[in-house]
mmCIF file of C-alpha atoms in Angstrom:
data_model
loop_
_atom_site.group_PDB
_atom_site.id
_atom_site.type_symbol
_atom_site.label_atom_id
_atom_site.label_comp_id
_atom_site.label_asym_id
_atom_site.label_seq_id
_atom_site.Cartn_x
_atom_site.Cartn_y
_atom_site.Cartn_z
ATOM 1 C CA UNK A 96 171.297 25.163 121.111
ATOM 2 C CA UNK A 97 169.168 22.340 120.134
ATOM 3 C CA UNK A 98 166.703 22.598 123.451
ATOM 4 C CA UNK A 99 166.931 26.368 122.965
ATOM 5 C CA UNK A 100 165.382 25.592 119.460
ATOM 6 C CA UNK A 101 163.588 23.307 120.994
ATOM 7 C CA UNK A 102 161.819 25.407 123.367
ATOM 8 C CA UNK A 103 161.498 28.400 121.176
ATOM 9 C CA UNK A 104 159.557 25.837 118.967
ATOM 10 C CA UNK A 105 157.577 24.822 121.995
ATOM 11 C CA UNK A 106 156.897 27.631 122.935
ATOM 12 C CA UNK A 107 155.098 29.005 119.805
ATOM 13 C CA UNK A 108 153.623 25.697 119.165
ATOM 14 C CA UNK A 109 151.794 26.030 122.325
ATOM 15 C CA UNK A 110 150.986 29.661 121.744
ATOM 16 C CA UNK A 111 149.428 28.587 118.404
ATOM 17 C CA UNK A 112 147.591 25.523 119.448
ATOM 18 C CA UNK A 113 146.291 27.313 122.535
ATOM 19 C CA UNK A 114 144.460 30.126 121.460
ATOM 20 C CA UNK A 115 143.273 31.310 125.250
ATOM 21 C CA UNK A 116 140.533 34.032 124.344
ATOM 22 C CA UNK A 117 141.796 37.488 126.147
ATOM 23 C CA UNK A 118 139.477 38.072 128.338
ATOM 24 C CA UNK A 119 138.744 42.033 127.275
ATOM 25 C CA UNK A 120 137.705 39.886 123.811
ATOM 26 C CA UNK A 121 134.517 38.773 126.231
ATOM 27 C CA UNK A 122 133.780 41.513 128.659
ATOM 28 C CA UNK A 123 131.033 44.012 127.628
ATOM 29 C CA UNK A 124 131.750 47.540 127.344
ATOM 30 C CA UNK A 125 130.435 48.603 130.771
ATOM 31 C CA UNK A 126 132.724 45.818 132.306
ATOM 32 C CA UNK A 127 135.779 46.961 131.125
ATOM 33 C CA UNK A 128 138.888 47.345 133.657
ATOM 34 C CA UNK A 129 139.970 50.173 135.602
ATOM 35 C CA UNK A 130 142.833 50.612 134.597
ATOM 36 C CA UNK A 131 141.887 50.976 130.951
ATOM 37 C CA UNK A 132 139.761 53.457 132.043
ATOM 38 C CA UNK A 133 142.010 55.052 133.835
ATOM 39 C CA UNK A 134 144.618 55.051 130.664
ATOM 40 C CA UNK A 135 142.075 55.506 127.966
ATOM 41 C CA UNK A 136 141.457 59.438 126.628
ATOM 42 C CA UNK A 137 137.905 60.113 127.463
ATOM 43 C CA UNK A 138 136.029 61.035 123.749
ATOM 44 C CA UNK A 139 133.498 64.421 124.611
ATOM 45 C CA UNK A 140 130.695 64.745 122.542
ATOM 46 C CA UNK A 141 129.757 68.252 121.828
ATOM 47 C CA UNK A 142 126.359 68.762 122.865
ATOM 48 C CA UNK A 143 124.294 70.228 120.437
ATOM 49 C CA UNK A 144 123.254 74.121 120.940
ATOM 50 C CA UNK A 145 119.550 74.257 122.608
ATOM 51 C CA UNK A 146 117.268 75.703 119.638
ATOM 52 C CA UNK A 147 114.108 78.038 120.827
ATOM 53 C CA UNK A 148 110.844 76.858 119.296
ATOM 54 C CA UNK A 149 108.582 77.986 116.559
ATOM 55 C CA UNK A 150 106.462 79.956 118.360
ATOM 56 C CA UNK A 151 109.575 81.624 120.213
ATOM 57 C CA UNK A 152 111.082 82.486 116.860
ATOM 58 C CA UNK A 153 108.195 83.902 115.720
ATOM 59 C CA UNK A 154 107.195 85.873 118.705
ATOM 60 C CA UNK A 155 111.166 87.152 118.268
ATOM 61 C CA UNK A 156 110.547 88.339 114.817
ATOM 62 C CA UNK A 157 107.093 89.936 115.243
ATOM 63 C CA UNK A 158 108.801 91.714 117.858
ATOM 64 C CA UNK A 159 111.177 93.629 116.285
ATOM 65 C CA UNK A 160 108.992 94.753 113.286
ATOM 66 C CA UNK A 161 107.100 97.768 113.107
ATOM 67 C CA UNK A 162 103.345 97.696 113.399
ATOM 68 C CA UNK A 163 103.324 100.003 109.984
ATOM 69 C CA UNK A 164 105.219 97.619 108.062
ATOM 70 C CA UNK A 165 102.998 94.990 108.350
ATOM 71 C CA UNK A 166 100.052 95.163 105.409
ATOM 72 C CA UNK A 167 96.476 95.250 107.026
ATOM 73 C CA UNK A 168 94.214 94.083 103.842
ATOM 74 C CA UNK A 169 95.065 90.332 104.320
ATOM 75 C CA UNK A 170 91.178 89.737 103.015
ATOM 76 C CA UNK A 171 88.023 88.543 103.761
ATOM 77 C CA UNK A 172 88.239 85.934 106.451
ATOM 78 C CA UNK A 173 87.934 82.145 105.046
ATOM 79 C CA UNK A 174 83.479 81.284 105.767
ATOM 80 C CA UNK A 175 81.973 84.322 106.149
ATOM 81 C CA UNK A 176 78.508 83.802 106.193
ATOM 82 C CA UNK A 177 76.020 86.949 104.799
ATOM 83 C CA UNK A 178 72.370 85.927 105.233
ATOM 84 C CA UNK A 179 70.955 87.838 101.953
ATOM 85 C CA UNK A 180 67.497 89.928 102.255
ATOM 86 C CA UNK A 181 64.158 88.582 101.749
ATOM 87 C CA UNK A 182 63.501 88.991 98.616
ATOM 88 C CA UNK A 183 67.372 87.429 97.398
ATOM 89 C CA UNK A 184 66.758 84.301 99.687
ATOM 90 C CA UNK A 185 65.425 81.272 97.705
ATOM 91 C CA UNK A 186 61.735 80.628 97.735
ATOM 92 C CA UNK A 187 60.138 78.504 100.503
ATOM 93 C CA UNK A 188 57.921 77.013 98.034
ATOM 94 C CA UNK A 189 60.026 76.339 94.886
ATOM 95 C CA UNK A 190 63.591 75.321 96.739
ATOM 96 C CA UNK A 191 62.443 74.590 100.170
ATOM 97 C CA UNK A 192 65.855 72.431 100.766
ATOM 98 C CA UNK A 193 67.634 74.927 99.977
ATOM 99 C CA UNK A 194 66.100 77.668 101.684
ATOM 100 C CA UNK A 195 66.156 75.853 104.851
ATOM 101 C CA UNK A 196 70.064 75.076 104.328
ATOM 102 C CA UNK A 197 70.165 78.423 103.915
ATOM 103 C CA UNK A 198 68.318 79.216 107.168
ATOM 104 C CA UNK A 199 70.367 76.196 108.904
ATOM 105 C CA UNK A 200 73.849 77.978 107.827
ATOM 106 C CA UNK A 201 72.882 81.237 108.888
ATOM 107 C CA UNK A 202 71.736 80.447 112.584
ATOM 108 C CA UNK A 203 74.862 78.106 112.895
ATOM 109 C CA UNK A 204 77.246 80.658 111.350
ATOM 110 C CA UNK A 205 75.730 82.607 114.138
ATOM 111 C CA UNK A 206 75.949 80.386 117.011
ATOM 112 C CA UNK A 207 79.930 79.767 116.030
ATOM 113 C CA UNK A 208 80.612 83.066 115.351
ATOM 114 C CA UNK A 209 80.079 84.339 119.091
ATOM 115 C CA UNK A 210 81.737 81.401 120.648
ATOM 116 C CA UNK A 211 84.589 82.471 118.572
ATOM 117 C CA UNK A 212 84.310 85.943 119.482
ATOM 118 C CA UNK A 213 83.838 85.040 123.527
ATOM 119 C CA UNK A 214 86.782 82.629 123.087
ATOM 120 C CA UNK A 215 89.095 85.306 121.655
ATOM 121 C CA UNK A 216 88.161 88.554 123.733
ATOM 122 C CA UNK A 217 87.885 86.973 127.194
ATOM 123 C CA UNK A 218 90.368 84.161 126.905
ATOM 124 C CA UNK A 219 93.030 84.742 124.690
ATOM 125 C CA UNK A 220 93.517 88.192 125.214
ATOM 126 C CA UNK A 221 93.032 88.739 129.103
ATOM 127 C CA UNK A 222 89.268 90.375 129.162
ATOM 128 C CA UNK A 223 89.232 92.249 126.137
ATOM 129 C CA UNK A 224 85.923 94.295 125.500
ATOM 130 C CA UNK A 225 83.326 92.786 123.491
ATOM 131 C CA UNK A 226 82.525 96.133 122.122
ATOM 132 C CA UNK A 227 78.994 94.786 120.659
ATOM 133 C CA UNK A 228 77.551 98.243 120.750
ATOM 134 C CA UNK A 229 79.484 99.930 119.285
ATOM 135 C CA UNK A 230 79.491 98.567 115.715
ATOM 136 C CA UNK A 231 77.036 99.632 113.931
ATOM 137 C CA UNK A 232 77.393 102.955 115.118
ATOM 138 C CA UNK A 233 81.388 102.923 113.871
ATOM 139 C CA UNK A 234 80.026 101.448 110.517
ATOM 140 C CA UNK A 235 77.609 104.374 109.861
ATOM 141 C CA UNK A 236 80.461 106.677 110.811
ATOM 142 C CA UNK A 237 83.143 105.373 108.781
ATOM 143 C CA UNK A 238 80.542 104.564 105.733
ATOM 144 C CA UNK A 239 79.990 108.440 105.833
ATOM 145 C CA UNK A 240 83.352 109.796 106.191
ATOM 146 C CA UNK A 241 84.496 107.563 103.331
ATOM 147 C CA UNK A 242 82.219 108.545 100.644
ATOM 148 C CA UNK A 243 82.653 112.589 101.932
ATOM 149 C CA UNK A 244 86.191 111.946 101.897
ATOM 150 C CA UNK A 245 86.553 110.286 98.050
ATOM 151 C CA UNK A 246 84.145 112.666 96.663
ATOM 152 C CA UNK A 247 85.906 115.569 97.613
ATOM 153 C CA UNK A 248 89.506 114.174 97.123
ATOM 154 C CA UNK A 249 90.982 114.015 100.126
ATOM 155 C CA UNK A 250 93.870 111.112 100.136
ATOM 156 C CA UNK A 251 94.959 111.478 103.614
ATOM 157 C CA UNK A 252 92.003 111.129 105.121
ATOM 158 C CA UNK A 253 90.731 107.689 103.410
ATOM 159 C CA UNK A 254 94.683 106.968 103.856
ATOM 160 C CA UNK A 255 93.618 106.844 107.661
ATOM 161 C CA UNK A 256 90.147 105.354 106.926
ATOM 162 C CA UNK A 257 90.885 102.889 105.015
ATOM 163 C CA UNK A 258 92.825 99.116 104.909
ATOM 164 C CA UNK A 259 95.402 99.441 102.090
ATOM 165 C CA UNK A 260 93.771 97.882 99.402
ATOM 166 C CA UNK A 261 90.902 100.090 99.473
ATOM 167 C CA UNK A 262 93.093 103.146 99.752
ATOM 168 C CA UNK A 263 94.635 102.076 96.970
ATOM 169 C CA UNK A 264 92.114 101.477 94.991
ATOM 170 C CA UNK A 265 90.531 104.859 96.038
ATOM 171 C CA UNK A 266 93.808 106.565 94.812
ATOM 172 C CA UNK A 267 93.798 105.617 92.200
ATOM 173 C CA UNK A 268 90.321 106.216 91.014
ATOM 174 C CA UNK A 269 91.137 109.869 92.715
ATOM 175 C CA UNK A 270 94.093 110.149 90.539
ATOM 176 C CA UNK A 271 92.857 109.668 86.749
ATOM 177 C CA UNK A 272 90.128 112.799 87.563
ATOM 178 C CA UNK A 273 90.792 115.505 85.092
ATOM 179 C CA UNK A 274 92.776 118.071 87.743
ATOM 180 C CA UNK A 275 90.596 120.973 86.351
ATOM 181 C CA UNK A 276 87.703 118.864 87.241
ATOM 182 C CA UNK A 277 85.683 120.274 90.476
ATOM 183 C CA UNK A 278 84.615 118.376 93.489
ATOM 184 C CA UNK A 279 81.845 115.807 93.404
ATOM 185 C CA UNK A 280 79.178 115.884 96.042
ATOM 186 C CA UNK A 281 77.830 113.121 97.688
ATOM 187 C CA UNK A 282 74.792 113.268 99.874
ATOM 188 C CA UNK A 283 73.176 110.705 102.334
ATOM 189 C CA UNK A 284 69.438 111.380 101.997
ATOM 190 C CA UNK A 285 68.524 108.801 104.754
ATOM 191 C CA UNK A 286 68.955 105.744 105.982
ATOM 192 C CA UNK A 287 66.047 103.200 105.001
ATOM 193 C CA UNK A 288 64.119 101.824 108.308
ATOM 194 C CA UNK A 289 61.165 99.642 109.132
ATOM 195 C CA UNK A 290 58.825 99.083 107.238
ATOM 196 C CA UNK A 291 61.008 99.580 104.540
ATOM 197 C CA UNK A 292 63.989 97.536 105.696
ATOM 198 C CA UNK A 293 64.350 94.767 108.542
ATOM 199 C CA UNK A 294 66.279 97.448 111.051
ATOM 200 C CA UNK A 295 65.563 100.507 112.934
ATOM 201 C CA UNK A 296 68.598 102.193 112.741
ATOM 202 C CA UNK A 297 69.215 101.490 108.761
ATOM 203 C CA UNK A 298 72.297 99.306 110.029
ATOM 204 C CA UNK A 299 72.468 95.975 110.944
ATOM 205 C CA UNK A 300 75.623 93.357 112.121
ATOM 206 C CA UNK A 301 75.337 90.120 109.647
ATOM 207 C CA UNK A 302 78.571 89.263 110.671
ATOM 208 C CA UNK A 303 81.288 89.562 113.513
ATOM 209 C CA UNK A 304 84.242 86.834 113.424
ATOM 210 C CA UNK A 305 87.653 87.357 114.820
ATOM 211 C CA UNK A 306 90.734 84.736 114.733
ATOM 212 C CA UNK A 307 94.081 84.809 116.606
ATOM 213 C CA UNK A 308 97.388 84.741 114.441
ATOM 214 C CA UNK A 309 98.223 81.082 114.601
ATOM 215 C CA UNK A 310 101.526 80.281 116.502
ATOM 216 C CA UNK A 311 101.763 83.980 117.859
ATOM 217 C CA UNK A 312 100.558 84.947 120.936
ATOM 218 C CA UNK A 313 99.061 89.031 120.852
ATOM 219 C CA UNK A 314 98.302 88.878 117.552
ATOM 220 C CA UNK A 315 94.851 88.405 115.796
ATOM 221 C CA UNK A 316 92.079 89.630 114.021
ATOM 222 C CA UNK A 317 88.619 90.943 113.918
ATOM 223 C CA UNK A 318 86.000 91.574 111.268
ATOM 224 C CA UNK A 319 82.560 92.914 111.578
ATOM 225 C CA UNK A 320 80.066 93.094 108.448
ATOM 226 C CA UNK A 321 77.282 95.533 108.729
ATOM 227 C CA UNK A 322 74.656 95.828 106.055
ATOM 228 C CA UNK A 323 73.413 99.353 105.719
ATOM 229 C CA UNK A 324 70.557 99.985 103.669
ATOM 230 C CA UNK A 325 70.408 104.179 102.648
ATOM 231 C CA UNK A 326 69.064 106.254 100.184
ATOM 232 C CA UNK A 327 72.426 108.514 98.278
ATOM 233 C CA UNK A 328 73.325 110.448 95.323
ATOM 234 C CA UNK A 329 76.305 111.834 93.654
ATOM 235 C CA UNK A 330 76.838 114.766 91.390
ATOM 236 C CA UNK A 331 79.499 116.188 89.386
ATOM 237 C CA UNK A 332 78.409 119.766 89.592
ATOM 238 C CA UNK A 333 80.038 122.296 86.893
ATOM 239 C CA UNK A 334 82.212 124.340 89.101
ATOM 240 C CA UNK A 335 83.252 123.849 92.849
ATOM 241 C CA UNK A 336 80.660 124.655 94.705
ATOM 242 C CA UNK A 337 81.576 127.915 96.876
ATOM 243 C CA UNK A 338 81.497 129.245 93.185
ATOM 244 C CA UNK A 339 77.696 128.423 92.521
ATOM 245 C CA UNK A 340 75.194 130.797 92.963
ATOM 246 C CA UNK A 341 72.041 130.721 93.964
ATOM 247 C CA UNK A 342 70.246 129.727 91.198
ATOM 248 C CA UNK A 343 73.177 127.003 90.235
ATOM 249 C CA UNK A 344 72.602 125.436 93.716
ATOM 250 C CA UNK A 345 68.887 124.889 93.113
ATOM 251 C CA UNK A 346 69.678 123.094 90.186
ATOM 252 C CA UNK A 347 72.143 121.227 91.946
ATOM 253 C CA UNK A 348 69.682 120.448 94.755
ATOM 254 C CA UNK A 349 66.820 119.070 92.453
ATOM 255 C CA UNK A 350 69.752 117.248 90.301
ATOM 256 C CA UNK A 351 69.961 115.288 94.059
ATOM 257 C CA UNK A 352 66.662 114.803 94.341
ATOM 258 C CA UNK A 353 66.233 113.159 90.727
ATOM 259 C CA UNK A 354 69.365 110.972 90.886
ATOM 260 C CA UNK A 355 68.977 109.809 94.818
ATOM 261 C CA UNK A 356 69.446 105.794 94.893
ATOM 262 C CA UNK A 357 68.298 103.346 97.548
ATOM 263 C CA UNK A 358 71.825 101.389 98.234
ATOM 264 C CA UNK A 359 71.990 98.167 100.250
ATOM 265 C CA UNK A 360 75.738 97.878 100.920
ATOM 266 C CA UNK A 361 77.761 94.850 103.260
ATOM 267 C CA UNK A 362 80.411 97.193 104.738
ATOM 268 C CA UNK A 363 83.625 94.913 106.109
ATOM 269 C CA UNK A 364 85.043 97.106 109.525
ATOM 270 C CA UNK A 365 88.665 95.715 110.484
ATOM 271 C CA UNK A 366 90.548 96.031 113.758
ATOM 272 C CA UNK A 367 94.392 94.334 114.125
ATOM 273 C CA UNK A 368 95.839 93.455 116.892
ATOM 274 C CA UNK A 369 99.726 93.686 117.304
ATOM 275 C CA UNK A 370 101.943 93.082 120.667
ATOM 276 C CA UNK A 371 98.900 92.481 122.683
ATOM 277 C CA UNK A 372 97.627 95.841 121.471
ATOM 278 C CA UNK A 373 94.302 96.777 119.767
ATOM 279 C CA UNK A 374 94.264 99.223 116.877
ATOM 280 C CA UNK A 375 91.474 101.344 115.276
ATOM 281 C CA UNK A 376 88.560 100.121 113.054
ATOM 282 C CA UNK A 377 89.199 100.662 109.536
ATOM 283 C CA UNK A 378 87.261 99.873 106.265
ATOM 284 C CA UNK A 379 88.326 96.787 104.499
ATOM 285 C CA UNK A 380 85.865 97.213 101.982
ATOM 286 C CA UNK A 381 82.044 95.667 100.648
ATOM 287 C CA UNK A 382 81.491 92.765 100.005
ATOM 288 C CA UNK A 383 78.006 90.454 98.638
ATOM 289 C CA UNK A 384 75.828 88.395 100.224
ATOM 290 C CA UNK A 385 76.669 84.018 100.268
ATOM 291 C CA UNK A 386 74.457 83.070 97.203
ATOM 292 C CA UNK A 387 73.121 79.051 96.487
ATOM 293 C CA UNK A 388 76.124 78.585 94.774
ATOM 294 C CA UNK A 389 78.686 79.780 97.536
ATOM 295 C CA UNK A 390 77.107 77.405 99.080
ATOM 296 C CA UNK A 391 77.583 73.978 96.757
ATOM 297 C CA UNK A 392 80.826 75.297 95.746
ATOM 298 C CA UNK A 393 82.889 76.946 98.925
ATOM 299 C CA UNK A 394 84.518 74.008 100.854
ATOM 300 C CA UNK A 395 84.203 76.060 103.969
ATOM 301 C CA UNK A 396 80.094 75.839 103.777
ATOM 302 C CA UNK A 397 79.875 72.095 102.904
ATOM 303 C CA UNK A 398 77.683 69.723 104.838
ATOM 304 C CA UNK A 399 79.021 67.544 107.644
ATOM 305 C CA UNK A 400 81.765 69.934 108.716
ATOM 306 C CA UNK A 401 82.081 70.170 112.507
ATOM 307 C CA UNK A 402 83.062 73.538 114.414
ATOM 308 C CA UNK A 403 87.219 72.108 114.539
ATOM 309 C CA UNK A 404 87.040 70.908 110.900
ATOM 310 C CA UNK A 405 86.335 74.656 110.168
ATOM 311 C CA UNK A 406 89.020 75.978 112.528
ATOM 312 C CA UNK A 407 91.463 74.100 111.101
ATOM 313 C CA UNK A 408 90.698 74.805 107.598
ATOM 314 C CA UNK A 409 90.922 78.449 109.079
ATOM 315 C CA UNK A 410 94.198 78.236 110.700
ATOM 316 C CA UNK A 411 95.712 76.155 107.926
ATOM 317 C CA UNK A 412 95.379 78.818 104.805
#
């Protein structure tokens, strides 16, 4: 009994002074036996679901939206430079810094507005048209149409003219007229040319920018501004005018000829393109020459801006 005491004691004293180290204490994870590995449940990580990228979502969601959903009067693009007439720019004598800032900004707005233009019909969107000649000629088409259309009333028509804010605006203007109220007539007397204005054809392209949707691919902008100097009048006769006689309509013709006005208007044609796909030119709307202090105040025209500064101040609002 005693050495079986005795040995029991032993025994633990020696497993108690001895403290061998186990071995799997020491060996790294990558070292460990076989058999553990063999007996040890395996632990699977899930592996996290593969998510499609921004420009995939995006694409996605343009995709399933209707082009007519999607509001067209998303404003006058961020910079647009309009060089003002002669007589509006500032003198050469009294502000000759700022006339030849003035100068400087136009023939650079210029320069960057046709590399833009390049970049985004020949390179973005596989050899798009250029379609330089044939903007003025859709200005003074659409300039007519629209003030024939809103004089006599016709909603559907500027409804197809028109971006939406115009329209609207339009609308509602057509809207508060008395409904007994007869038709008003505009006329276009003539378009003012050389000598009297710096074009030939009355019209002429100040402006022609156009910008692709950031992060979409198919999807972008373009907006030409066309100043078109003319000479117009408007009349609210006193009963529709197939109801006039003879004598009323030579009254009505010399009331044109007293109240004709010579109009120098910036005219703001739109085209959208959706899916790869490029709509009409409508209206967006007028809009006024870059005065001195668009110039000391707009971020987008201050000095020491390079052509990617401006880009990404584009793209980023």
């Amino acid at each position: 009994m005693n050495s079986s005491i005795r040995r029991t004691v032993s025994s633990a004293s020696r497993s108690v002074v001895f403290q061998w180290p186990s071995k799997c204490s020491y060996r790294p994870f990558s070292q460990s036996s076989s058999r553990a590995a063999m007996t040890a449940p395996k632990v699977m990580m899930p592996k996290a679901p593969a998510q499609m990228s921004m420009k995939t979502r995006l694409n996605d969601t343009m995709s399933g939206i209707n082009r007519d959903m999607i509001p067209d009067d998303i404003g006058l693009l961020p910079g647009t430079f309009i060089r003002p007439v002669w007589k509006n720019l500032p003198s050469v004598f009294q502000d000759p810094k700022m006339r030849w800032r003035m100068e400087w900004m136009h023939w650079k707005s210029k320069v960057m507005n046709f590399v833009s233009l390049f970049t985004y019909c020949k390179y973005m969107n596989k050899k798009m048209p250029m379609r330089l000649r044939e903007r003025k000629k859709k200005a003074i088409e659409l300039h007519k149409e629209m003030y024939t259309q809103f004089a006599s009333g016709n909603v559907a028509a500027l409804q197809k003219l028109c971006c939406q804010g115009l329209f609207q605006t339009f609308a509602a203007r057509i809207s508060r007229r008395p409904p007994s109220s007869p038709e008003l007539v505009w006329k276009l007397h003539k378009y003012l040319r050389f000598p009297s204005s710096m074009s030939i054809t009355g019209a002429r392209v100040v402006s022609d920018r156009a910008a692709a949707l950031p992060g979409a691919s198919g999807m972008g902008i373009r907006q030409v501004v066309v100043r078109i100097q003319s000479r117009q009048s408007l009349i609210t006769p006193s009963a529709p005018v197939s109801r006039l006689g003879e004598k009323q309509i030579q009254e009505l013709e010399n009331q044109q000829q007293e109240k004709q006005r010579d109009c120098t208007e910036y005219i703001v044609l739109q085209r959208l393109m959706w899916g790869g796909k490029d709509g009409d030119w409508k209206v967006w709307g007028l809009t006024e020459e870059t005065t001195v202090e668009d110039l000391e105040t707009n971020p987008m025209f201050a000095q020491g801006l390079t052509m990617k500064d401006r880009i990404e101040m584009l793209s980023s609002r």
